[in-house]
mmCIF file of C-alpha atoms (C1' of nucleotides) in Angstrom:
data_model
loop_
_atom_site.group_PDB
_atom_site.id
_atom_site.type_symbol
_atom_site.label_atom_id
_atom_site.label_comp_id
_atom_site.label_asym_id
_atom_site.label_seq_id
_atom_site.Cartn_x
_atom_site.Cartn_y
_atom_site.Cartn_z
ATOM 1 C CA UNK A 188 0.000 0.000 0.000
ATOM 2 C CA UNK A 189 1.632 3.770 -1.179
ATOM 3 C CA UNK A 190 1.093 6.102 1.443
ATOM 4 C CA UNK A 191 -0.961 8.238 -0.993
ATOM 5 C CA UNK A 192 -3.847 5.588 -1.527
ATOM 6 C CA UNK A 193 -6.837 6.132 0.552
ATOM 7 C CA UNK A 194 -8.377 3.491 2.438
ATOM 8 C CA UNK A 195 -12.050 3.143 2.709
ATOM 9 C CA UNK A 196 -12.323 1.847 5.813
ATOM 10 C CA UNK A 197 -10.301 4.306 7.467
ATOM 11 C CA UNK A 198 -12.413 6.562 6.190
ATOM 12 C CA UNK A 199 -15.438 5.166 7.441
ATOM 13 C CA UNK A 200 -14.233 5.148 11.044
ATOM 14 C CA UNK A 201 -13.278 9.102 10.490
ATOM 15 C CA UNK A 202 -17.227 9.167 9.602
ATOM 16 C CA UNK A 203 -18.831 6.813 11.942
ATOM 17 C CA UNK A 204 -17.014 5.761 15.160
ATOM 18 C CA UNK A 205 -19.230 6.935 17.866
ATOM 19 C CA UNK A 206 -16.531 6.912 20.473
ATOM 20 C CA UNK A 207 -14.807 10.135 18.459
ATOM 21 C CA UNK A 208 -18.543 11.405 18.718
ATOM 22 C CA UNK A 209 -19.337 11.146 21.780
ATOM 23 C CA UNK A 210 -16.106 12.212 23.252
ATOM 24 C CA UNK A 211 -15.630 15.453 21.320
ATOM 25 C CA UNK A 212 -19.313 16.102 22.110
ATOM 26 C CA UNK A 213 -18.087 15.347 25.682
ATOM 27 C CA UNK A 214 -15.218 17.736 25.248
ATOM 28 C CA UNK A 215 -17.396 20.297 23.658
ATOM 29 C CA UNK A 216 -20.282 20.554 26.002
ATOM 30 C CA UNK A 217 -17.920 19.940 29.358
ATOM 31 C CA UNK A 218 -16.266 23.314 27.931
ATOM 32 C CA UNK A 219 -19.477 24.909 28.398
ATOM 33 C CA UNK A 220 -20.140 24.177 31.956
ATOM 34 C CA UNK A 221 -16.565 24.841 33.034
ATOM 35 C CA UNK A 222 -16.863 28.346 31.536
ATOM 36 C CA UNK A 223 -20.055 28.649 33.414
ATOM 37 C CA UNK A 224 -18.837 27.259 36.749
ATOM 38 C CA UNK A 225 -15.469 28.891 36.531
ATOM 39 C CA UNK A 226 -16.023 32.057 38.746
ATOM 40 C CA UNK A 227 -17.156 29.651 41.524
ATOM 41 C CA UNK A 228 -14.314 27.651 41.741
ATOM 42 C CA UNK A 229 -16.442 24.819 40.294
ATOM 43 C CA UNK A 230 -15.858 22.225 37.287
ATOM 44 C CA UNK A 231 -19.358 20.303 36.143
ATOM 45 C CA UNK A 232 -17.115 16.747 36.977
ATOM 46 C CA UNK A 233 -17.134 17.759 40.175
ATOM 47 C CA UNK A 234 -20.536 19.309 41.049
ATOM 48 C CA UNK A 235 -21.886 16.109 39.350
ATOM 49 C CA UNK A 236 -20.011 14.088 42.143
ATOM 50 C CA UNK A 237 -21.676 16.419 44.343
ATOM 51 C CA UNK A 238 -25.006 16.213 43.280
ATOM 52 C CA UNK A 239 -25.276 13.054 43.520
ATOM 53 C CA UNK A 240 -23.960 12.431 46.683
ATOM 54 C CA UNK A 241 -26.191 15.641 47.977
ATOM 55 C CA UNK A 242 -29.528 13.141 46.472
ATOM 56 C CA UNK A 243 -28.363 10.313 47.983
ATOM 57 C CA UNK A 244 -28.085 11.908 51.391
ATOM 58 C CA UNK A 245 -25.401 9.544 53.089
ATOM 59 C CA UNK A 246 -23.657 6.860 50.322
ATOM 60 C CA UNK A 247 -20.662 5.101 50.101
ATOM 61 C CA UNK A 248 -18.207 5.486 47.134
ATOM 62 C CA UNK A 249 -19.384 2.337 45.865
ATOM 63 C CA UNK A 250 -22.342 3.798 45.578
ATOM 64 C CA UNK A 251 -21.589 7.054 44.250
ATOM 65 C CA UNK A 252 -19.313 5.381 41.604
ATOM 66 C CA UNK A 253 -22.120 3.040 40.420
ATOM 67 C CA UNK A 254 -24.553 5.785 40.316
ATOM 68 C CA UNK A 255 -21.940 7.830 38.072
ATOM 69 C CA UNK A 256 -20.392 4.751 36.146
ATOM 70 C CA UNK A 257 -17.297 6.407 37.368
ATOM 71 C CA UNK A 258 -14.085 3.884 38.383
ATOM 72 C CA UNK A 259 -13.575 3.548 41.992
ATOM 73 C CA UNK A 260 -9.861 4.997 42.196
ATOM 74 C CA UNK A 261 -11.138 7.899 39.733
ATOM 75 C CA UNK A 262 -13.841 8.579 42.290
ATOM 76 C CA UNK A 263 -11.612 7.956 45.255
ATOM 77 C CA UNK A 264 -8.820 11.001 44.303
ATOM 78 C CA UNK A 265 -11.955 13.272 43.077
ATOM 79 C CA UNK A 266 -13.564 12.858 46.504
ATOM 80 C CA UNK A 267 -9.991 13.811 48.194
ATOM 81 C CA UNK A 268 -10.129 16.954 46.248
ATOM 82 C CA UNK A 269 -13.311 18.242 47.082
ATOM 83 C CA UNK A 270 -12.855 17.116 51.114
ATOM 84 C CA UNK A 271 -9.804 19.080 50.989
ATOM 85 C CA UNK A 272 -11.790 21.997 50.153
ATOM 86 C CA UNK A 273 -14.495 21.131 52.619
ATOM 87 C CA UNK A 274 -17.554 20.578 50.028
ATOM 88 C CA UNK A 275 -17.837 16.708 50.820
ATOM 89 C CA UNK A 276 -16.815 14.804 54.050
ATOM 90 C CA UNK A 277 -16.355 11.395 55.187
ATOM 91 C CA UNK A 278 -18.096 9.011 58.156
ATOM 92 C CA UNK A 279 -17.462 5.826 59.508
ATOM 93 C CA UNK A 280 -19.942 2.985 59.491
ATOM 94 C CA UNK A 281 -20.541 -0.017 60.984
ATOM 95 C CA UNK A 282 -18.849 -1.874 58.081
ATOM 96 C CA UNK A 283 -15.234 -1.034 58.433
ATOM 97 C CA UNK A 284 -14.311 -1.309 54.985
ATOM 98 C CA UNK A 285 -16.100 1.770 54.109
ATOM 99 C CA UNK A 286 -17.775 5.009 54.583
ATOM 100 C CA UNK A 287 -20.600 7.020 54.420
ATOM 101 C CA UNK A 288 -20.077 10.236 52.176
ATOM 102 C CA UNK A 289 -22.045 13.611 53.197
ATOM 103 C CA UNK A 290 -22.098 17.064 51.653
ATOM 104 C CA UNK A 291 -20.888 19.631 54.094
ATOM 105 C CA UNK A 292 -22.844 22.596 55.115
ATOM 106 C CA UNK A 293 -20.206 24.716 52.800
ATOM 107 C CA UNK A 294 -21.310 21.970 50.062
ATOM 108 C CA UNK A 295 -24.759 22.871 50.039
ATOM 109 C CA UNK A 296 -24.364 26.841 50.161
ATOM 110 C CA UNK A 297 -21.942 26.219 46.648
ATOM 111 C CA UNK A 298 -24.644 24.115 45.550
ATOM 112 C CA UNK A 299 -27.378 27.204 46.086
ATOM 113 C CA UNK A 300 -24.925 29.249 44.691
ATOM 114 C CA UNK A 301 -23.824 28.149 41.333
ATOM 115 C CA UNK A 302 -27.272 26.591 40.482
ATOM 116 C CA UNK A 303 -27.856 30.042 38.292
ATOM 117 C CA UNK A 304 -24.399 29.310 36.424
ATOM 118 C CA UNK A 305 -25.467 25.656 35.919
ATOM 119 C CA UNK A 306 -28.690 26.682 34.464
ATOM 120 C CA UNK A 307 -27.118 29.143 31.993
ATOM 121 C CA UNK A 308 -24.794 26.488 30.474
ATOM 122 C CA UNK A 309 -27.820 23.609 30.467
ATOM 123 C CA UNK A 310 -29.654 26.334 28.214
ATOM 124 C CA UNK A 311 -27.253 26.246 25.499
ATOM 125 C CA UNK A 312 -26.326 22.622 25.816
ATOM 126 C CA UNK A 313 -30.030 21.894 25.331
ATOM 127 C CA UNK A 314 -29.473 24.328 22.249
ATOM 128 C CA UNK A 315 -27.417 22.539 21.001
ATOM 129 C CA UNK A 316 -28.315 19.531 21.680
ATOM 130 C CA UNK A 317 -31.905 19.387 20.622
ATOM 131 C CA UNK A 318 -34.839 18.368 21.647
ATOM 132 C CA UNK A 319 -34.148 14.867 19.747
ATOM 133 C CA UNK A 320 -30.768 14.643 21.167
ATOM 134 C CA UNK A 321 -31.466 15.518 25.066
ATOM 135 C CA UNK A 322 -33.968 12.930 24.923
ATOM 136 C CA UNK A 323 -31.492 10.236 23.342
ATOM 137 C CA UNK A 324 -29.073 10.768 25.343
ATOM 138 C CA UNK A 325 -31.269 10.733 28.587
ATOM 139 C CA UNK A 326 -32.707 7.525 27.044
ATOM 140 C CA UNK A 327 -29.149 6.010 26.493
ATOM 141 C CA UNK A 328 -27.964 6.908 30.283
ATOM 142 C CA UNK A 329 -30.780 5.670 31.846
ATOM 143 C CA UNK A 330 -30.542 1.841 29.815
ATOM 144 C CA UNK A 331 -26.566 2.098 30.736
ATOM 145 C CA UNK A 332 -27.742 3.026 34.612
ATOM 146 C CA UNK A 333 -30.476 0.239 34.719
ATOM 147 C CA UNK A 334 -27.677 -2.391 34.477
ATOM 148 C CA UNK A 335 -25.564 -3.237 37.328
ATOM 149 C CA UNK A 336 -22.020 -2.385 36.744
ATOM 150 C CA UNK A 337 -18.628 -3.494 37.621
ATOM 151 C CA UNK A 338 -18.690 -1.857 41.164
ATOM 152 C CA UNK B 21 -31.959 25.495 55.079
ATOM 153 C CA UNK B 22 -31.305 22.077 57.311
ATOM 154 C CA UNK B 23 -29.461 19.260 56.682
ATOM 155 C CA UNK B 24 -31.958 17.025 55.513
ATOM 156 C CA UNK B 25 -34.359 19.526 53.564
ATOM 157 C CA UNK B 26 -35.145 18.456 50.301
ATOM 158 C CA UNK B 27 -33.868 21.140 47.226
ATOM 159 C CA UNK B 28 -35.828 20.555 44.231
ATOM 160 C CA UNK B 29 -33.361 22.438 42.292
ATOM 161 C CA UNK B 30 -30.751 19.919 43.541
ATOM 162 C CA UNK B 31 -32.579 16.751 42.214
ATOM 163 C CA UNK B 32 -33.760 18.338 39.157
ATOM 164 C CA UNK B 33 -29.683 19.230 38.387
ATOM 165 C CA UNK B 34 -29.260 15.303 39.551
ATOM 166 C CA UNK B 35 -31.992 14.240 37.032
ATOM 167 C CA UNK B 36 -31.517 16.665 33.703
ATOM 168 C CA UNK B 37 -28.117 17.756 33.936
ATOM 169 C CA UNK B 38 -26.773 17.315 30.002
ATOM 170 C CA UNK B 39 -23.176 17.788 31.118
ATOM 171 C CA UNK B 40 -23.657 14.972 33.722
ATOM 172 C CA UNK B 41 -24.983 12.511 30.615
ATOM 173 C CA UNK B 42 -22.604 13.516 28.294
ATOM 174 C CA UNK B 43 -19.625 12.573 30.656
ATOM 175 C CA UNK B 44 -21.203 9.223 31.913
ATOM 176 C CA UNK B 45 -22.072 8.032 28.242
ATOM 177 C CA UNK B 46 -18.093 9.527 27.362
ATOM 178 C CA UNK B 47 -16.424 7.032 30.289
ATOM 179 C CA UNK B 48 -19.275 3.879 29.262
ATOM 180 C CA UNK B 49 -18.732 4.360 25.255
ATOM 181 C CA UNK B 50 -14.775 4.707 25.382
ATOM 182 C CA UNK B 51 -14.128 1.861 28.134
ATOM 183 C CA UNK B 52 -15.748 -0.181 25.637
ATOM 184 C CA UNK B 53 -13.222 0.509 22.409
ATOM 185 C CA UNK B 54 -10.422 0.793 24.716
ATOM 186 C CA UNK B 55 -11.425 -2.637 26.137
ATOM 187 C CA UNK B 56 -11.216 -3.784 22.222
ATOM 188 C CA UNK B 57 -8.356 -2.029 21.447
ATOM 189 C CA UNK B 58 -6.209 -2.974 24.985
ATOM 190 C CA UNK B 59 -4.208 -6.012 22.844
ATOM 191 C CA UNK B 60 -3.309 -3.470 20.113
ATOM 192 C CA UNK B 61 -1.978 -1.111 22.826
ATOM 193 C CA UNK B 62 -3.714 1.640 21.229
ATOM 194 C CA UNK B 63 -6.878 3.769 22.778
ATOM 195 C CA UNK B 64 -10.037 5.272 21.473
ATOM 196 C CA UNK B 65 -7.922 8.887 22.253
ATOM 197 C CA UNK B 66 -5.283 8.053 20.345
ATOM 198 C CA UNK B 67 -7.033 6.039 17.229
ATOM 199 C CA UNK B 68 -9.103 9.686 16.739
ATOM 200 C CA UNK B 69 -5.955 11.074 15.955
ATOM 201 C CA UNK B 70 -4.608 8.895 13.855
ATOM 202 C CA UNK B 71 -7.520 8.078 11.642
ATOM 203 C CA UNK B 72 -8.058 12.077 11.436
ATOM 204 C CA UNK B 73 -4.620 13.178 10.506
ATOM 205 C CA UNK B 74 -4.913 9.775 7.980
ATOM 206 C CA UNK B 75 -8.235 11.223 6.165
ATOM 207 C CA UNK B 76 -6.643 14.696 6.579
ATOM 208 C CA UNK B 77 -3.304 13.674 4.642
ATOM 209 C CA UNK B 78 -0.831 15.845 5.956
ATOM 210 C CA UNK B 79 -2.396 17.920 8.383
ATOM 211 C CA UNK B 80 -1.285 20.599 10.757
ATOM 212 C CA UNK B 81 -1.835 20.558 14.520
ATOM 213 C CA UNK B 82 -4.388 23.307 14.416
ATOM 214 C CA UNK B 83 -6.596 21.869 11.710
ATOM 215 C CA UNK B 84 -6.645 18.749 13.390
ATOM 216 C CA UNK B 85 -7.497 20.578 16.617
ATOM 217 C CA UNK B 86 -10.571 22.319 15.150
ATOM 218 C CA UNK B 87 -11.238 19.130 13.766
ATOM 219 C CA UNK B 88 -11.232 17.275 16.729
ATOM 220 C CA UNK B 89 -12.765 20.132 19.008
ATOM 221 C CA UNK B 90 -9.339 19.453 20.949
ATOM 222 C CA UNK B 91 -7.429 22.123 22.828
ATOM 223 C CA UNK B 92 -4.602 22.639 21.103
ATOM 224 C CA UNK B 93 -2.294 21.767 23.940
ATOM 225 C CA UNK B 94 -3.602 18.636 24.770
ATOM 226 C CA UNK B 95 -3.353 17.581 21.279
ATOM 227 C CA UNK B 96 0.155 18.516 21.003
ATOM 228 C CA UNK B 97 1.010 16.008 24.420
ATOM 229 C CA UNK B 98 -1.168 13.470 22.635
ATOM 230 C CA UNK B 99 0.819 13.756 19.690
ATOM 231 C CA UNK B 100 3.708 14.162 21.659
ATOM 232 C CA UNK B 101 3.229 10.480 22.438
ATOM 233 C CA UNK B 102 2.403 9.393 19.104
ATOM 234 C CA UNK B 103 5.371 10.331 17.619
ATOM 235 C CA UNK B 104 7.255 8.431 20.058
ATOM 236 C CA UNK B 105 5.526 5.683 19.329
ATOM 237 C CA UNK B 106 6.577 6.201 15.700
ATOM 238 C CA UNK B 107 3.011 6.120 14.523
ATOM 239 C CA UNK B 108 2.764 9.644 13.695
ATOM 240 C CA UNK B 109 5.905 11.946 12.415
ATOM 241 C CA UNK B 110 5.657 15.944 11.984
ATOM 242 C CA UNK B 111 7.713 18.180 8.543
ATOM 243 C CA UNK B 112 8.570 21.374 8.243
ATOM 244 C CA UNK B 113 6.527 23.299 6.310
ATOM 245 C CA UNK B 114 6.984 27.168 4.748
ATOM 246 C CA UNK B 115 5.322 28.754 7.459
ATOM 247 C CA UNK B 116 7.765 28.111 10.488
ATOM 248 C CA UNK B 117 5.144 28.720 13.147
ATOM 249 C CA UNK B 118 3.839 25.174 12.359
ATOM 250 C CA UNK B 119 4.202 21.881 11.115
ATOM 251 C CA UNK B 120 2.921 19.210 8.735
ATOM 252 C CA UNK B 121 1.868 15.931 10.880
ATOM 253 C CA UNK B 122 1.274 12.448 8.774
ATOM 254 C CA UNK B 123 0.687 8.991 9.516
ATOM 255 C CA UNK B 124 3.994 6.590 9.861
ATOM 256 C CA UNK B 125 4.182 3.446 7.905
ATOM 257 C CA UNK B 126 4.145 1.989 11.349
ATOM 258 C CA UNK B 127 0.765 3.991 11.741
ATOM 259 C CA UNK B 128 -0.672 2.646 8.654
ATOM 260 C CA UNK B 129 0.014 -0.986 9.810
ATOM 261 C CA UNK B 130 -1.672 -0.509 13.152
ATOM 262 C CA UNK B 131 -4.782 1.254 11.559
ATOM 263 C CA UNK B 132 -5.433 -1.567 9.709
ATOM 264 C CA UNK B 133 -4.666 -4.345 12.305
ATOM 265 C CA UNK B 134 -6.763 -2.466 14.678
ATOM 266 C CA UNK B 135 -10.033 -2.510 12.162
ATOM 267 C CA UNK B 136 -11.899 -5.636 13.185
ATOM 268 C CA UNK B 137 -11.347 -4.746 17.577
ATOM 269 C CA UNK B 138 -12.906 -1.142 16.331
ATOM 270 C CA UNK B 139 -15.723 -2.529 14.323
ATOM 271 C CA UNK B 140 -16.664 -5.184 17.236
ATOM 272 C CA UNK B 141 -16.707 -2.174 19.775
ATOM 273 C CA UNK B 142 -18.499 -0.226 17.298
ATOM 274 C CA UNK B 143 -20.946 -2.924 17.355
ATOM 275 C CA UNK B 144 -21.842 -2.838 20.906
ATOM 276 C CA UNK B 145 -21.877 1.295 20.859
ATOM 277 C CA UNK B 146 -24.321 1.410 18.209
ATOM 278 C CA UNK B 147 -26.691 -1.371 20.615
ATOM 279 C CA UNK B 148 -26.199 0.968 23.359
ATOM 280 C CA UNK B 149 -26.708 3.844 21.447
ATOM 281 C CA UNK B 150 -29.476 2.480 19.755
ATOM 282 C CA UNK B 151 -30.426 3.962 16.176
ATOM 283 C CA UNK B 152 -31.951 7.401 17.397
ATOM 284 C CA UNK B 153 -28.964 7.675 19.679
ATOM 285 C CA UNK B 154 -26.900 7.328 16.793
ATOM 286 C CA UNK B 155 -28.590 9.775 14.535
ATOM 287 C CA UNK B 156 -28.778 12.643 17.304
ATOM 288 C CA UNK B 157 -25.414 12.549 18.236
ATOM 289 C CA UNK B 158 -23.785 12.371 14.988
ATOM 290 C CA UNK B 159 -26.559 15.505 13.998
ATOM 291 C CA UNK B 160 -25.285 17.045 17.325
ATOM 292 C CA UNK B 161 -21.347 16.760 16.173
ATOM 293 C CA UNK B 162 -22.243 17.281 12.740
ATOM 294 C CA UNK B 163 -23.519 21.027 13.812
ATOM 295 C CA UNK B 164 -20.568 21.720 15.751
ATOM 296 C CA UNK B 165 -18.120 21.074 13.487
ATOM 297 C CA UNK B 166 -19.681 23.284 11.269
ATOM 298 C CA UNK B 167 -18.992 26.281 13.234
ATOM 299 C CA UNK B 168 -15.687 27.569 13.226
ATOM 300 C CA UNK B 169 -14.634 27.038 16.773
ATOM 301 C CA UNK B 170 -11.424 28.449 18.035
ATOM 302 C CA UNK B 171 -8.587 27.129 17.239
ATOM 303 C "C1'" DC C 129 12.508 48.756 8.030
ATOM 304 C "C1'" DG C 130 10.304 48.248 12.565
ATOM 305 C "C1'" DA C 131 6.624 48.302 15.913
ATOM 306 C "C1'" DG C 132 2.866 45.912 17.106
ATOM 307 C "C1'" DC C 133 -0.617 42.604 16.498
ATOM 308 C "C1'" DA C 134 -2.051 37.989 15.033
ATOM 309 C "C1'" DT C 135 -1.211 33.106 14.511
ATOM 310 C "C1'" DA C 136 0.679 28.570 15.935
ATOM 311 C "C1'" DG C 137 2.724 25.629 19.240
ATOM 312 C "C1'" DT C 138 4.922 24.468 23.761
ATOM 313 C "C1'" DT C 139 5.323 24.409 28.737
ATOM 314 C "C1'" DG C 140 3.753 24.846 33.744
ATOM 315 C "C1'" DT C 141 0.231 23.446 36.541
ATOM 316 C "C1'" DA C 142 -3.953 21.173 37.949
ATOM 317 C "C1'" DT C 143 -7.661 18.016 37.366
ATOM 318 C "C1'" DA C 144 -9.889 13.711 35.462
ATOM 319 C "C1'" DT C 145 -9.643 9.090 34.062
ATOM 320 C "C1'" DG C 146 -8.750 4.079 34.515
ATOM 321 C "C1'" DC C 147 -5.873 -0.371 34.975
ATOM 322 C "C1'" DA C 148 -3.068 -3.215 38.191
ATOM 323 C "C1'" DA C 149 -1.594 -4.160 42.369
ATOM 324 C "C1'" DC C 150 -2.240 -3.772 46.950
ATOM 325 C "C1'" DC C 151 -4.311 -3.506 51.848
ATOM 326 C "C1'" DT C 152 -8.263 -4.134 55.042
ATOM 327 C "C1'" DT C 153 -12.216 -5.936 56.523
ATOM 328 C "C1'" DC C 154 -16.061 -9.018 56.169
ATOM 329 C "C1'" DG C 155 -18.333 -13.323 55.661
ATOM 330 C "C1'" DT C 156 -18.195 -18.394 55.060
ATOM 331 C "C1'" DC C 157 -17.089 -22.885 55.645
ATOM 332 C "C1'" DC C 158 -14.825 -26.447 57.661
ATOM 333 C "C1'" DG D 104 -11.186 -20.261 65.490
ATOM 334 C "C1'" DG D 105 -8.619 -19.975 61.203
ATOM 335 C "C1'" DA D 106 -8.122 -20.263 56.121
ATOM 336 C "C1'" DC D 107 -9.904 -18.315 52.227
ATOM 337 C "C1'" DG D 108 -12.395 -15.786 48.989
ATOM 338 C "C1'" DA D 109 -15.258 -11.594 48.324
ATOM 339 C "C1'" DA D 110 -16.031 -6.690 48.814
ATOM 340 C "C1'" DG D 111 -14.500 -1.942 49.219
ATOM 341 C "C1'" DG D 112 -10.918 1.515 48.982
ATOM 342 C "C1'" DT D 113 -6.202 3.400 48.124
ATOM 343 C "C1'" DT D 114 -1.845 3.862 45.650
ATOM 344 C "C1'" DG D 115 1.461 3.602 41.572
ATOM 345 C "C1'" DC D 116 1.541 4.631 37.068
ATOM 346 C "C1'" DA D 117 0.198 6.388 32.575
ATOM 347 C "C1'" DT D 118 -2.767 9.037 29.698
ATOM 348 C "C1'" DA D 119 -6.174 12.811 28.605
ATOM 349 C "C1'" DT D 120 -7.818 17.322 29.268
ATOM 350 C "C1'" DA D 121 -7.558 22.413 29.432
ATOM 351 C "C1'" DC D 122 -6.251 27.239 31.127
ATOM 352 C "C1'" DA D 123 -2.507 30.598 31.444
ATOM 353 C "C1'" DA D 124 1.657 32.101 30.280
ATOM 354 C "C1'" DC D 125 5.239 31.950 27.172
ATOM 355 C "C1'" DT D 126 8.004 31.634 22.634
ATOM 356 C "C1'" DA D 127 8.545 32.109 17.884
ATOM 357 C "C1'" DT D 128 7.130 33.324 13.526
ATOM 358 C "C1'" DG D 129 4.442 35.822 10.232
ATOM 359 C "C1'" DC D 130 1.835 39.876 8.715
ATOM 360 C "C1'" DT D 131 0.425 44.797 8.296
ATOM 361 C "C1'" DC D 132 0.913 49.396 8.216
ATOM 362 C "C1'" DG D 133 3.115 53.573 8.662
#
DNA sequence: CGAGCATAGTTGTATATGCAACCTTCGTCC
DNA sequence: GGACGAAGGTTGCATATACAACTATGCTCG
């Protein structure tokens, strides 16, 4: 093969792999809500750890993780970033191999306080988005949450 | 506002949050092609890349960026590791503020020994994504690449 | 020509991500 | 009770991501 010939089937993954899709969409629309967020201190990968452990009231990584589809050790160093700055905080339980996560009283006031930001960048990721493609997407997640993954 | 009030605002960010979908559908959708592509030592990040700056011929950083929707610094560490993997090399061009990037031999080899563990992980994506998913992201992408984002 | 702005990449720093290997604790089964 | 496997987290390592600041080159206009 001359390095001048084209190849179809390269070609065809430029076009059609949905793993280049979805993670310059991901890039794209992350971009968004960090611009947002920024002047709070706040990335969207970490309010979303928030949020979720702020709707789950007291849960365990595990849990978190599952909830998020998020590795534990990916969780685990994200958590010790936003303890450090006092948003979430740790308790023991009666099962000594883990904890019980909590959002701190500093947590929740961030929370109230970037929710305008958050709602700003949803707007024109919905925009962009579409109505078609918010609702596929939702659709997608929710199947992928449904099944029980790899905790 | 207790600790164990309810915030509506808080769930609803929980439930619609697009950012929140878009990065949990990003880590499900790429585990699975780097899963395929783990006994190729090559990842989903890295196969964008090279199949782009393949289509693109001889490509510059920047276009590729745009592209890609890729910050143009993280691209250049990604590449950064390409090269030393030999799958990707760089020439001088006219203008000396940038360069011409093009895929190796070595590149070319893995692109197409790497087909058939892409195609099986496209497989499984497109189940996930199911058709509709399909169409509205690759609508979604389409749109943004459109614009002229910056570079 | 030369000043100043624009364009293109690189580097410093920080965060996010995940695999492998590890450590602890729990539960089970003799 | 002790061995052993399962469950839950943490740590070592590598990659991916992006903002800010910086460097170098090109371009424009007077």
């Amino acid at each position: 093969m001359s390095a001048g010939e084209r190849d179809e089937r390269i070609e065809a993954v430029s076009r059609e792999c949905i793993a280049n899709k979805v993670r310059l969409l991901n890039r794209a629309v992350t971009a968004i809500y960090d611009e947002a967020l920024r002047l709070h201190g706040l990335k969207i990968s970490q309010m979303s750890v928030l949020v979720t452990v702020s709707v789950l009231g007291r849960a365990s990584p595990g849990a978190v993780g599952r909830k998020l589809h998020m590795e534990k050790s990916t969780l685990s160093r994200n958590v010790d970033r936003m303890r450090a700055r006092g948003w979430l905080d740790a308790a023991a339980t009666e099962d000594g191999r883990t904890t019980e996560l909590f959002v701190t009283a500093a947590g929740r006031r961030l929370l109230r306080k970037v929710y305008r930001a958050w709602s700003t960048a949803q707007e024109r990721a919905a925009e962009i988005l579409g109505e078609q493609g918010v609702r596929g997407i939702t659709r997608t997640v929710a199947s992928l949450t449904e099944r029980r993954p790899a905790g």
